[in-house]
Amino acid sequence: MPLHAQTYFVHFCSVTATTCFSLPLLFNSSAPSQEVPNEVLQVGNSLRTLDLTNNKLVEIPQEVGGLVNMQRLVLAGNLIENIPANIGYLRNLKILTLDRNRISVLPEELGSLSNLQQLSISHNSLLCLPKSVGDLRNMSILNVSDNKLKELPESIGSCNSLEELQANGNLIEDVPSSICNLVCLKSLSLNGNKIRQLPQNILKDCTALQNISLHDNPITMDQFQQTDGFNEFEARRRKKFDKQIDSRVMMGSTALDEGVDFR
């Protein structure tokens, strides 16, 4: 059987951090890898980016916690079920991508990733988010779509840099009132949940909010229009798109382009 080259993309910086370069590491195998190659783990502190997308990794080795200067970790499209607690050692991590795995729980140590800006963990089996997610004060994008979440934690209201929140395709019934603290939030997407109402002050207090999508939820447009701050929200989205958009049911689109999306 011929061997196929598996490519793992890694990004290095020199010891003096004045020179950076990317290099694909090639390994010959007859199938996608089930474990992180030792050659990758031995790179050490010079590693900045590690992309192991679309393999058959079943776990993240403890040694990954030693790659303390890593800024981007992409493990999408694998068979990972658990995230080791020592991922919290990656204090320089800015982007963490875990989409399309089998993860059902995240460790509380996730909150130690103080420089994290983007967290994407869609298409997993998450039952809840850790309370420590509220410690991710620099996170601007959070994508937890297509999981089994029944709620978002109250602590999410402490993510004061959050600009985009995607939680489509879950089982969420109530949106925590603390979401009203997210003054930087611009886009909120909650399609395909069980939401009957939003916090009364969400449009009033989330003063940057311009786009909201609530397809396939019990909440109605009439209810939404009765939310405090609706007129101010309307003004913001009209200003953004530079056109008048009357409040009506948007049919046949799940995009955020028009600012308010219901079905």
PDB file of C-alpha atoms in Angstrom:
ATOM      1  CA  MET A   1       0.000   0.000   0.000  1.00  0.00           C
ATOM      2  CA  PRO A   2       1.512   3.382  -0.949  1.00  0.00           C
ATOM      3  CA  LEU A   3       2.273   5.803   1.813  1.00  0.00           C
ATOM      4  CA  HIS A   4       0.612   9.210   1.909  1.00  0.00           C
ATOM      5  CA  ALA A   5       2.307  12.344   3.164  1.00  0.00           C
ATOM      6  CA  GLN A   6       0.556  13.928   6.138  1.00  0.00           C
ATOM      7  CA  THR A   7       1.268  17.637   6.545  1.00  0.00           C
ATOM      8  CA  TYR A   8       1.389  19.410   9.894  1.00  0.00           C
ATOM      9  CA  PHE A   9       1.775  23.165   9.642  1.00  0.00           C
ATOM     10  CA  VAL A  10       3.963  24.755  12.273  1.00  0.00           C
ATOM     11  CA  HIS A  11       5.192  28.324  12.627  1.00  0.00           C
ATOM     12  CA  PHE A  12       8.514  29.125  14.253  1.00  0.00           C
ATOM     13  CA  CYS A  13      10.261  32.176  15.646  1.00  0.00           C
ATOM     14  CA  SER A  14      13.957  32.543  16.280  1.00  0.00           C
ATOM     15  CA  VAL A  15      15.277  32.640  19.822  1.00  0.00           C
ATOM     16  CA  THR A  16      15.593  36.416  19.587  1.00  0.00           C
ATOM     17  CA  ALA A  17      12.005  36.627  18.244  1.00  0.00           C
ATOM     18  CA  THR A  18      13.239  38.920  15.449  1.00  0.00           C
ATOM     19  CA  THR A  19      12.629  36.418  12.652  1.00  0.00           C
ATOM     20  CA  CYS A  20       9.576  34.271  12.091  1.00  0.00           C
ATOM     21  CA  PHE A  21       8.828  31.733   9.385  1.00  0.00           C
ATOM     22  CA  SER A  22       6.328  28.993   8.567  1.00  0.00           C
ATOM     23  CA  LEU A  23       7.252  25.444   7.668  1.00  0.00           C
ATOM     24  CA  PRO A  24       5.079  22.416   6.843  1.00  0.00           C
ATOM     25  CA  LEU A  25       6.365  19.243   8.482  1.00  0.00           C
ATOM     26  CA  LEU A  26       5.758  16.145   6.343  1.00  0.00           C
ATOM     27  CA  PHE A  27       5.316  12.628   7.711  1.00  0.00           C
ATOM     28  CA  ASN A  28       4.708   9.519   5.654  1.00  0.00           C
ATOM     29  CA  SER A  29       1.791   7.343   6.755  1.00  0.00           C
ATOM     30  CA  SER A  30      -0.967   5.265   5.221  1.00  0.00           C
ATOM     31  CA  ALA A  31      -3.728   7.076   7.137  1.00  0.00           C
ATOM     32  CA  PRO A  32      -4.328  10.327   9.029  1.00  0.00           C
ATOM     33  CA  SER A  33      -2.395  10.438  12.274  1.00  0.00           C
ATOM     34  CA  GLN A  34      -3.952   9.299  15.563  1.00  0.00           C
ATOM     35  CA  GLU A  35      -1.421  11.106  17.710  1.00  0.00           C
ATOM     36  CA  VAL A  36       0.694  14.232  17.621  1.00  0.00           C
ATOM     37  CA  PRO A  37       4.123  13.308  16.213  1.00  0.00           C
ATOM     38  CA  ASN A  38       7.036  13.631  18.638  1.00  0.00           C
ATOM     39  CA  GLU A  39       8.840  15.787  16.102  1.00  0.00           C
ATOM     40  CA  VAL A  40       6.182  18.455  16.598  1.00  0.00           C
ATOM     41  CA  LEU A  41       6.273  18.290  20.385  1.00  0.00           C
ATOM     42  CA  GLN A  42      10.056  18.583  20.413  1.00  0.00           C
ATOM     43  CA  VAL A  43      10.002  21.926  18.608  1.00  0.00           C
ATOM     44  CA  GLY A  44       9.693  23.632  21.979  1.00  0.00           C
ATOM     45  CA  ASN A  45       9.306  27.300  22.783  1.00  0.00           C
ATOM     46  CA  SER A  46       9.954  28.496  19.225  1.00  0.00           C
ATOM     47  CA  LEU A  47       6.580  27.111  18.086  1.00  0.00           C
ATOM     48  CA  ARG A  48       3.978  29.782  17.342  1.00  0.00           C
ATOM     49  CA  THR A  49       1.331  27.956  15.262  1.00  0.00           C
ATOM     50  CA  LEU A  50       0.292  24.318  15.256  1.00  0.00           C
ATOM     51  CA  ASP A  51      -2.358  23.144  12.789  1.00  0.00           C
ATOM     52  CA  LEU A  52      -3.359  19.457  12.947  1.00  0.00           C
ATOM     53  CA  THR A  53      -6.686  19.767  11.152  1.00  0.00           C
ATOM     54  CA  ASN A  54      -8.478  16.701   9.725  1.00  0.00           C
ATOM     55  CA  ASN A  55      -6.560  13.861  11.284  1.00  0.00           C
ATOM     56  CA  LYS A  56      -7.755  11.171  13.692  1.00  0.00           C
ATOM     57  CA  LEU A  57      -6.311  12.531  16.890  1.00  0.00           C
ATOM     58  CA  VAL A  58      -8.100  11.076  19.899  1.00  0.00           C
ATOM     59  CA  GLU A  59      -6.352  13.152  22.543  1.00  0.00           C
ATOM     60  CA  ILE A  60      -4.164  16.173  23.097  1.00  0.00           C
ATOM     61  CA  PRO A  61      -0.914  15.042  24.732  1.00  0.00           C
ATOM     62  CA  GLN A  62       0.140  16.607  28.011  1.00  0.00           C
ATOM     63  CA  GLU A  63       3.319  17.831  26.333  1.00  0.00           C
ATOM     64  CA  VAL A  64       1.311  20.440  24.410  1.00  0.00           C
ATOM     65  CA  GLY A  65       1.041  22.363  27.673  1.00  0.00           C
ATOM     66  CA  GLY A  66       4.792  22.940  27.462  1.00  0.00           C
ATOM     67  CA  LEU A  67       4.562  24.868  24.183  1.00  0.00           C
ATOM     68  CA  VAL A  68       4.136  28.032  26.190  1.00  0.00           C
ATOM     69  CA  ASN A  69       4.847  30.521  23.386  1.00  0.00           C
ATOM     70  CA  MET A  70       2.281  29.082  20.998  1.00  0.00           C
ATOM     71  CA  GLN A  71      -0.197  31.672  19.725  1.00  0.00           C
ATOM     72  CA  ARG A  72      -2.447  29.624  17.436  1.00  0.00           C
ATOM     73  CA  LEU A  73      -3.631  26.036  17.964  1.00  0.00           C
ATOM     74  CA  VAL A  74      -5.931  24.441  15.370  1.00  0.00           C
ATOM     75  CA  LEU A  75      -7.223  20.918  16.037  1.00  0.00           C
ATOM     76  CA  ALA A  76     -10.428  20.919  13.988  1.00  0.00           C
ATOM     77  CA  GLY A  77     -11.798  17.758  12.401  1.00  0.00           C
ATOM     78  CA  ASN A  78     -10.404  15.132  14.760  1.00  0.00           C
ATOM     79  CA  LEU A  79     -11.756  12.627  17.323  1.00  0.00           C
ATOM     80  CA  ILE A  80     -10.753  14.487  20.466  1.00  0.00           C
ATOM     81  CA  GLU A  81     -13.004  13.944  23.496  1.00  0.00           C
ATOM     82  CA  ASN A  82     -11.115  15.676  26.294  1.00  0.00           C
ATOM     83  CA  ILE A  83      -9.029  18.826  26.681  1.00  0.00           C
ATOM     84  CA  PRO A  84      -6.181  18.476  29.198  1.00  0.00           C
ATOM     85  CA  ALA A  85      -6.174  20.864  32.148  1.00  0.00           C
ATOM     86  CA  ASN A  86      -2.638  21.991  31.399  1.00  0.00           C
ATOM     87  CA  ILE A  87      -3.878  23.785  28.285  1.00  0.00           C
ATOM     88  CA  GLY A  88      -4.163  26.636  30.773  1.00  0.00           C
ATOM     89  CA  TYR A  89      -0.372  26.981  30.611  1.00  0.00           C
ATOM     90  CA  LEU A  90      -0.619  28.387  27.080  1.00  0.00           C
ATOM     91  CA  ARG A  91      -0.881  31.968  28.294  1.00  0.00           C
ATOM     92  CA  ASN A  92       0.239  33.395  24.930  1.00  0.00           C
ATOM     93  CA  LEU A  93      -2.436  31.564  22.944  1.00  0.00           C
ATOM     94  CA  LYS A  94      -4.583  33.917  20.869  1.00  0.00           C
ATOM     95  CA  ILE A  95      -6.570  31.522  18.665  1.00  0.00           C
ATOM     96  CA  LEU A  96      -7.929  28.115  19.678  1.00  0.00           C
ATOM     97  CA  THR A  97      -9.925  26.127  17.112  1.00  0.00           C
ATOM     98  CA  LEU A  98     -11.534  22.828  18.176  1.00  0.00           C
ATOM     99  CA  ASP A  99     -14.424  22.499  15.726  1.00  0.00           C
ATOM    100  CA  ARG A 100     -15.732  19.093  14.655  1.00  0.00           C
ATOM    101  CA  ASN A 101     -14.490  16.902  17.483  1.00  0.00           C
ATOM    102  CA  ARG A 102     -16.240  14.931  20.256  1.00  0.00           C
ATOM    103  CA  ILE A 103     -15.675  17.261  23.181  1.00  0.00           C
ATOM    104  CA  SER A 104     -18.368  17.231  25.867  1.00  0.00           C
ATOM    105  CA  VAL A 105     -16.699  19.316  28.565  1.00  0.00           C
ATOM    106  CA  LEU A 106     -14.063  22.034  28.774  1.00  0.00           C
ATOM    107  CA  PRO A 107     -11.714  22.349  31.770  1.00  0.00           C
ATOM    108  CA  GLU A 108     -11.992  25.318  34.120  1.00  0.00           C
ATOM    109  CA  GLU A 109      -8.330  25.984  33.348  1.00  0.00           C
ATOM    110  CA  LEU A 110      -9.495  27.363  29.994  1.00  0.00           C
ATOM    111  CA  GLY A 111     -10.033  30.637  31.810  1.00  0.00           C
ATOM    112  CA  SER A 112      -6.273  30.951  32.326  1.00  0.00           C
ATOM    113  CA  LEU A 113      -5.780  31.727  28.614  1.00  0.00           C
ATOM    114  CA  SER A 114      -5.624  35.419  29.359  1.00  0.00           C
ATOM    115  CA  ASN A 115      -4.564  36.453  25.834  1.00  0.00           C
ATOM    116  CA  LEU A 116      -7.122  34.340  23.962  1.00  0.00           C
ATOM    117  CA  GLN A 117      -8.928  36.350  21.294  1.00  0.00           C
ATOM    118  CA  GLN A 118     -10.827  33.695  19.341  1.00  0.00           C
ATOM    119  CA  LEU A 119     -12.343  30.450  20.583  1.00  0.00           C
ATOM    120  CA  SER A 120     -14.220  28.188  18.170  1.00  0.00           C
ATOM    121  CA  ILE A 121     -15.591  24.852  19.357  1.00  0.00           C
ATOM    122  CA  SER A 122     -18.578  24.286  17.073  1.00  0.00           C
ATOM    123  CA  HIS A 123     -19.903  20.852  16.095  1.00  0.00           C
ATOM    124  CA  ASN A 124     -18.996  19.077  19.311  1.00  0.00           C
ATOM    125  CA  SER A 125     -21.046  17.606  22.167  1.00  0.00           C
ATOM    126  CA  LEU A 126     -20.661  20.333  24.777  1.00  0.00           C
ATOM    127  CA  LEU A 127     -23.230  20.141  27.555  1.00  0.00           C
ATOM    128  CA  CYS A 128     -22.110  23.335  29.279  1.00  0.00           C
ATOM    129  CA  LEU A 129     -19.427  25.991  29.270  1.00  0.00           C
ATOM    130  CA  PRO A 130     -17.110  26.387  32.269  1.00  0.00           C
ATOM    131  CA  LYS A 131     -17.712  29.322  34.593  1.00  0.00           C
ATOM    132  CA  SER A 132     -14.137  30.389  33.911  1.00  0.00           C
ATOM    133  CA  VAL A 133     -15.081  31.431  30.360  1.00  0.00           C
ATOM    134  CA  GLY A 134     -15.816  34.777  31.973  1.00  0.00           C
ATOM    135  CA  ASP A 135     -12.110  35.182  32.672  1.00  0.00           C
ATOM    136  CA  LEU A 136     -11.382  35.432  28.937  1.00  0.00           C
ATOM    137  CA  ARG A 137     -11.407  39.215  29.006  1.00  0.00           C
ATOM    138  CA  ASN A 138      -9.592  39.621  25.660  1.00  0.00           C
ATOM    139  CA  MET A 139     -11.807  37.230  23.698  1.00  0.00           C
ATOM    140  CA  SER A 140     -13.534  38.970  20.792  1.00  0.00           C
ATOM    141  CA  ILE A 141     -15.041  35.951  18.984  1.00  0.00           C
ATOM    142  CA  LEU A 142     -16.753  32.929  20.543  1.00  0.00           C
ATOM    143  CA  ASN A 143     -18.347  30.195  18.431  1.00  0.00           C
ATOM    144  CA  VAL A 144     -20.101  27.367  20.309  1.00  0.00           C
ATOM    145  CA  SER A 145     -22.630  26.503  17.600  1.00  0.00           C
ATOM    146  CA  ASP A 146     -23.985  22.998  17.072  1.00  0.00           C
ATOM    147  CA  ASN A 147     -23.458  21.554  20.512  1.00  0.00           C
ATOM    148  CA  LYS A 148     -25.859  20.435  23.254  1.00  0.00           C
ATOM    149  CA  LEU A 149     -25.809  23.549  25.390  1.00  0.00           C
ATOM    150  CA  LYS A 150     -28.939  24.242  27.411  1.00  0.00           C
ATOM    151  CA  GLU A 151     -27.688  27.560  28.692  1.00  0.00           C
ATOM    152  CA  LEU A 152     -24.893  30.081  28.555  1.00  0.00           C
ATOM    153  CA  PRO A 153     -23.178  30.791  31.884  1.00  0.00           C
ATOM    154  CA  GLU A 154     -23.838  34.064  33.698  1.00  0.00           C
ATOM    155  CA  SER A 155     -20.083  34.594  33.727  1.00  0.00           C
ATOM    156  CA  ILE A 156     -20.151  35.268  29.987  1.00  0.00           C
ATOM    157  CA  GLY A 157     -21.123  38.799  30.885  1.00  0.00           C
ATOM    158  CA  SER A 158     -17.544  39.364  32.051  1.00  0.00           C
ATOM    159  CA  CYS A 159     -16.121  38.822  28.547  1.00  0.00           C
ATOM    160  CA  ASN A 160     -15.960  42.570  28.065  1.00  0.00           C
ATOM    161  CA  SER A 161     -14.086  42.429  24.724  1.00  0.00           C
ATOM    162  CA  LEU A 162     -16.576  40.048  23.090  1.00  0.00           C
ATOM    163  CA  GLU A 163     -17.772  41.351  19.712  1.00  0.00           C
ATOM    164  CA  GLU A 164     -19.242  38.223  18.098  1.00  0.00           C
ATOM    165  CA  LEU A 165     -21.121  35.387  19.776  1.00  0.00           C
ATOM    166  CA  GLN A 166     -22.375  32.412  17.779  1.00  0.00           C
ATOM    167  CA  ALA A 167     -24.404  29.784  19.617  1.00  0.00           C
ATOM    168  CA  ASN A 168     -26.603  28.385  16.847  1.00  0.00           C
ATOM    169  CA  GLY A 169     -28.013  24.876  16.920  1.00  0.00           C
ATOM    170  CA  ASN A 170     -28.134  24.258  20.658  1.00  0.00           C
ATOM    171  CA  LEU A 171     -30.881  23.728  23.245  1.00  0.00           C
ATOM    172  CA  ILE A 172     -30.708  27.155  24.871  1.00  0.00           C
ATOM    173  CA  GLU A 173     -33.962  28.345  26.443  1.00  0.00           C
ATOM    174  CA  ASP A 174     -32.840  31.440  28.339  1.00  0.00           C
ATOM    175  CA  VAL A 175     -30.199  34.023  27.559  1.00  0.00           C
ATOM    176  CA  PRO A 176     -28.436  35.146  30.763  1.00  0.00           C
ATOM    177  CA  SER A 177     -29.132  38.702  31.855  1.00  0.00           C
ATOM    178  CA  SER A 178     -25.389  39.286  32.199  1.00  0.00           C
ATOM    179  CA  ILE A 179     -25.155  39.401  28.408  1.00  0.00           C
ATOM    180  CA  CYS A 180     -26.368  42.986  28.780  1.00  0.00           C
ATOM    181  CA  ASN A 181     -22.888  43.806  30.120  1.00  0.00           C
ATOM    182  CA  LEU A 182     -21.280  43.105  26.740  1.00  0.00           C
ATOM    183  CA  VAL A 183     -20.961  46.681  25.546  1.00  0.00           C
ATOM    184  CA  CYS A 184     -18.631  45.656  22.677  1.00  0.00           C
ATOM    185  CA  LEU A 185     -20.986  42.980  21.298  1.00  0.00           C
ATOM    186  CA  LYS A 186     -21.781  43.654  17.634  1.00  0.00           C
ATOM    187  CA  SER A 187     -23.198  40.345  16.414  1.00  0.00           C
ATOM    188  CA  LEU A 188     -25.347  37.788  18.230  1.00  0.00           C
ATOM    189  CA  SER A 189     -26.452  34.612  16.449  1.00  0.00           C
ATOM    190  CA  LEU A 190     -28.776  32.195  18.282  1.00  0.00           C
ATOM    191  CA  ASN A 191     -30.523  30.336  15.467  1.00  0.00           C
ATOM    192  CA  GLY A 192     -32.068  26.949  16.151  1.00  0.00           C
ATOM    193  CA  ASN A 193     -32.542  27.107  19.907  1.00  0.00           C
ATOM    194  CA  LYS A 194     -35.567  27.217  22.247  1.00  0.00           C
ATOM    195  CA  ILE A 195     -35.490  30.895  23.135  1.00  0.00           C
ATOM    196  CA  ARG A 196     -38.841  32.449  24.021  1.00  0.00           C
ATOM    197  CA  GLN A 197     -37.578  35.811  25.227  1.00  0.00           C
ATOM    198  CA  LEU A 198     -34.443  37.914  25.501  1.00  0.00           C
ATOM    199  CA  PRO A 199     -33.226  39.912  28.504  1.00  0.00           C
ATOM    200  CA  GLN A 200     -35.339  43.054  28.538  1.00  0.00           C
ATOM    201  CA  ASN A 201     -32.369  45.438  28.421  1.00  0.00           C
ATOM    202  CA  ILE A 202     -30.216  43.655  25.853  1.00  0.00           C
ATOM    203  CA  LEU A 203     -30.828  46.181  23.062  1.00  0.00           C
ATOM    204  CA  LYS A 204     -30.580  49.122  25.434  1.00  0.00           C
ATOM    205  CA  ASP A 205     -27.390  48.090  27.211  1.00  0.00           C
ATOM    206  CA  CYS A 206     -25.503  46.367  24.370  1.00  0.00           C
ATOM    207  CA  THR A 207     -24.883  49.683  22.682  1.00  0.00           C
ATOM    208  CA  ALA A 208     -22.667  48.265  19.900  1.00  0.00           C
ATOM    209  CA  LEU A 209     -25.105  45.514  18.865  1.00  0.00           C
ATOM    210  CA  GLN A 210     -25.953  45.767  15.168  1.00  0.00           C
ATOM    211  CA  ASN A 211     -26.822  42.213  14.093  1.00  0.00           C
ATOM    212  CA  ILE A 212     -29.039  39.645  15.761  1.00  0.00           C
ATOM    213  CA  SER A 213     -30.260  36.359  14.300  1.00  0.00           C
ATOM    214  CA  LEU A 214     -32.980  34.247  15.927  1.00  0.00           C
ATOM    215  CA  HIS A 215     -34.177  31.829  13.249  1.00  0.00           C
ATOM    216  CA  ASP A 216     -36.084  28.777  14.435  1.00  0.00           C
ATOM    217  CA  ASN A 217     -36.834  29.927  17.966  1.00  0.00           C
ATOM    218  CA  PRO A 218     -40.242  30.366  19.676  1.00  0.00           C
ATOM    219  CA  ILE A 219     -39.652  34.111  20.128  1.00  0.00           C
ATOM    220  CA  THR A 220     -41.602  36.304  17.700  1.00  0.00           C
ATOM    221  CA  MET A 221     -40.785  39.551  15.979  1.00  0.00           C
ATOM    222  CA  ASP A 222     -43.532  41.271  17.969  1.00  0.00           C
ATOM    223  CA  GLN A 223     -41.855  40.230  21.212  1.00  0.00           C
ATOM    224  CA  PHE A 224     -38.512  41.425  19.928  1.00  0.00           C
ATOM    225  CA  GLN A 225     -39.920  44.828  18.988  1.00  0.00           C
ATOM    226  CA  GLN A 226     -41.196  45.272  22.547  1.00  0.00           C
ATOM    227  CA  THR A 227     -37.678  44.908  23.956  1.00  0.00           C
ATOM    228  CA  ASP A 228     -36.353  48.067  25.592  1.00  0.00           C
ATOM    229  CA  GLY A 229     -33.997  49.917  23.291  1.00  0.00           C
ATOM    230  CA  PHE A 230     -35.463  48.516  20.074  1.00  0.00           C
ATOM    231  CA  ASN A 231     -35.620  51.947  18.414  1.00  0.00           C
ATOM    232  CA  GLU A 232     -31.996  52.658  19.247  1.00  0.00           C
ATOM    233  CA  PHE A 233     -31.022  49.253  17.865  1.00  0.00           C
ATOM    234  CA  GLU A 234     -32.942  50.025  14.678  1.00  0.00           C
ATOM    235  CA  ALA A 235     -31.060  53.277  14.305  1.00  0.00           C
ATOM    236  CA  ARG A 236     -27.718  51.535  14.686  1.00  0.00           C
ATOM    237  CA  ARG A 237     -28.402  48.917  12.056  1.00  0.00           C
ATOM    238  CA  ARG A 238     -29.857  51.467   9.640  1.00  0.00           C
ATOM    239  CA  LYS A 239     -26.754  53.565  10.026  1.00  0.00           C
ATOM    240  CA  LYS A 240     -24.539  50.552   9.388  1.00  0.00           C
ATOM    241  CA  PHE A 241     -26.231  49.502   6.180  1.00  0.00           C
ATOM    242  CA  ASP A 242     -27.144  53.025   5.064  1.00  0.00           C
ATOM    243  CA  LYS A 243     -30.667  52.119   4.093  1.00  0.00           C
ATOM    244  CA  GLN A 244     -34.118  51.880   5.597  1.00  0.00           C
ATOM    245  CA  ILE A 245     -35.210  48.366   6.604  1.00  0.00           C
ATOM    246  CA  ASP A 246     -38.701  47.895   7.958  1.00  0.00           C
ATOM    247  CA  SER A 247     -39.271  45.285  10.648  1.00  0.00           C
ATOM    248  CA  ARG A 248     -40.601  42.222   8.934  1.00  0.00           C
ATOM    249  CA  VAL A 249     -40.058  38.488   8.885  1.00  0.00           C
ATOM    250  CA  MET A 250     -36.936  37.686   6.898  1.00  0.00           C
ATOM    251  CA  MET A 251     -37.600  34.603   4.802  1.00  0.00           C
ATOM    252  CA  GLY A 252     -35.130  32.279   3.151  1.00  0.00           C
ATOM    253  CA  SER A 253     -31.886  33.528   4.693  1.00  0.00           C
ATOM    254  CA  THR A 254     -29.852  32.700   7.751  1.00  0.00           C
ATOM    255  CA  ALA A 255     -27.367  35.511   7.167  1.00  0.00           C
ATOM    256  CA  LEU A 256     -26.814  38.459   9.440  1.00  0.00           C
ATOM    257  CA  ASP A 257     -26.704  40.938   6.550  1.00  0.00           C
ATOM    258  CA  GLU A 258     -29.887  42.760   7.445  1.00  0.00           C
ATOM    259  CA  GLY A 259     -29.268  43.077  11.155  1.00  0.00           C
ATOM    260  CA  VAL A 260     -32.458  41.384  12.406  1.00  0.00           C
ATOM    261  CA  ASP A 261     -33.216  37.890  11.234  1.00  0.00           C
ATOM    262  CA  PHE A 262     -36.294  35.883  12.228  1.00  0.00           C
ATOM    263  CA  ARG A 263     -38.207  33.016  10.726  1.00  0.00           C
TER     264      ARG A 263
END
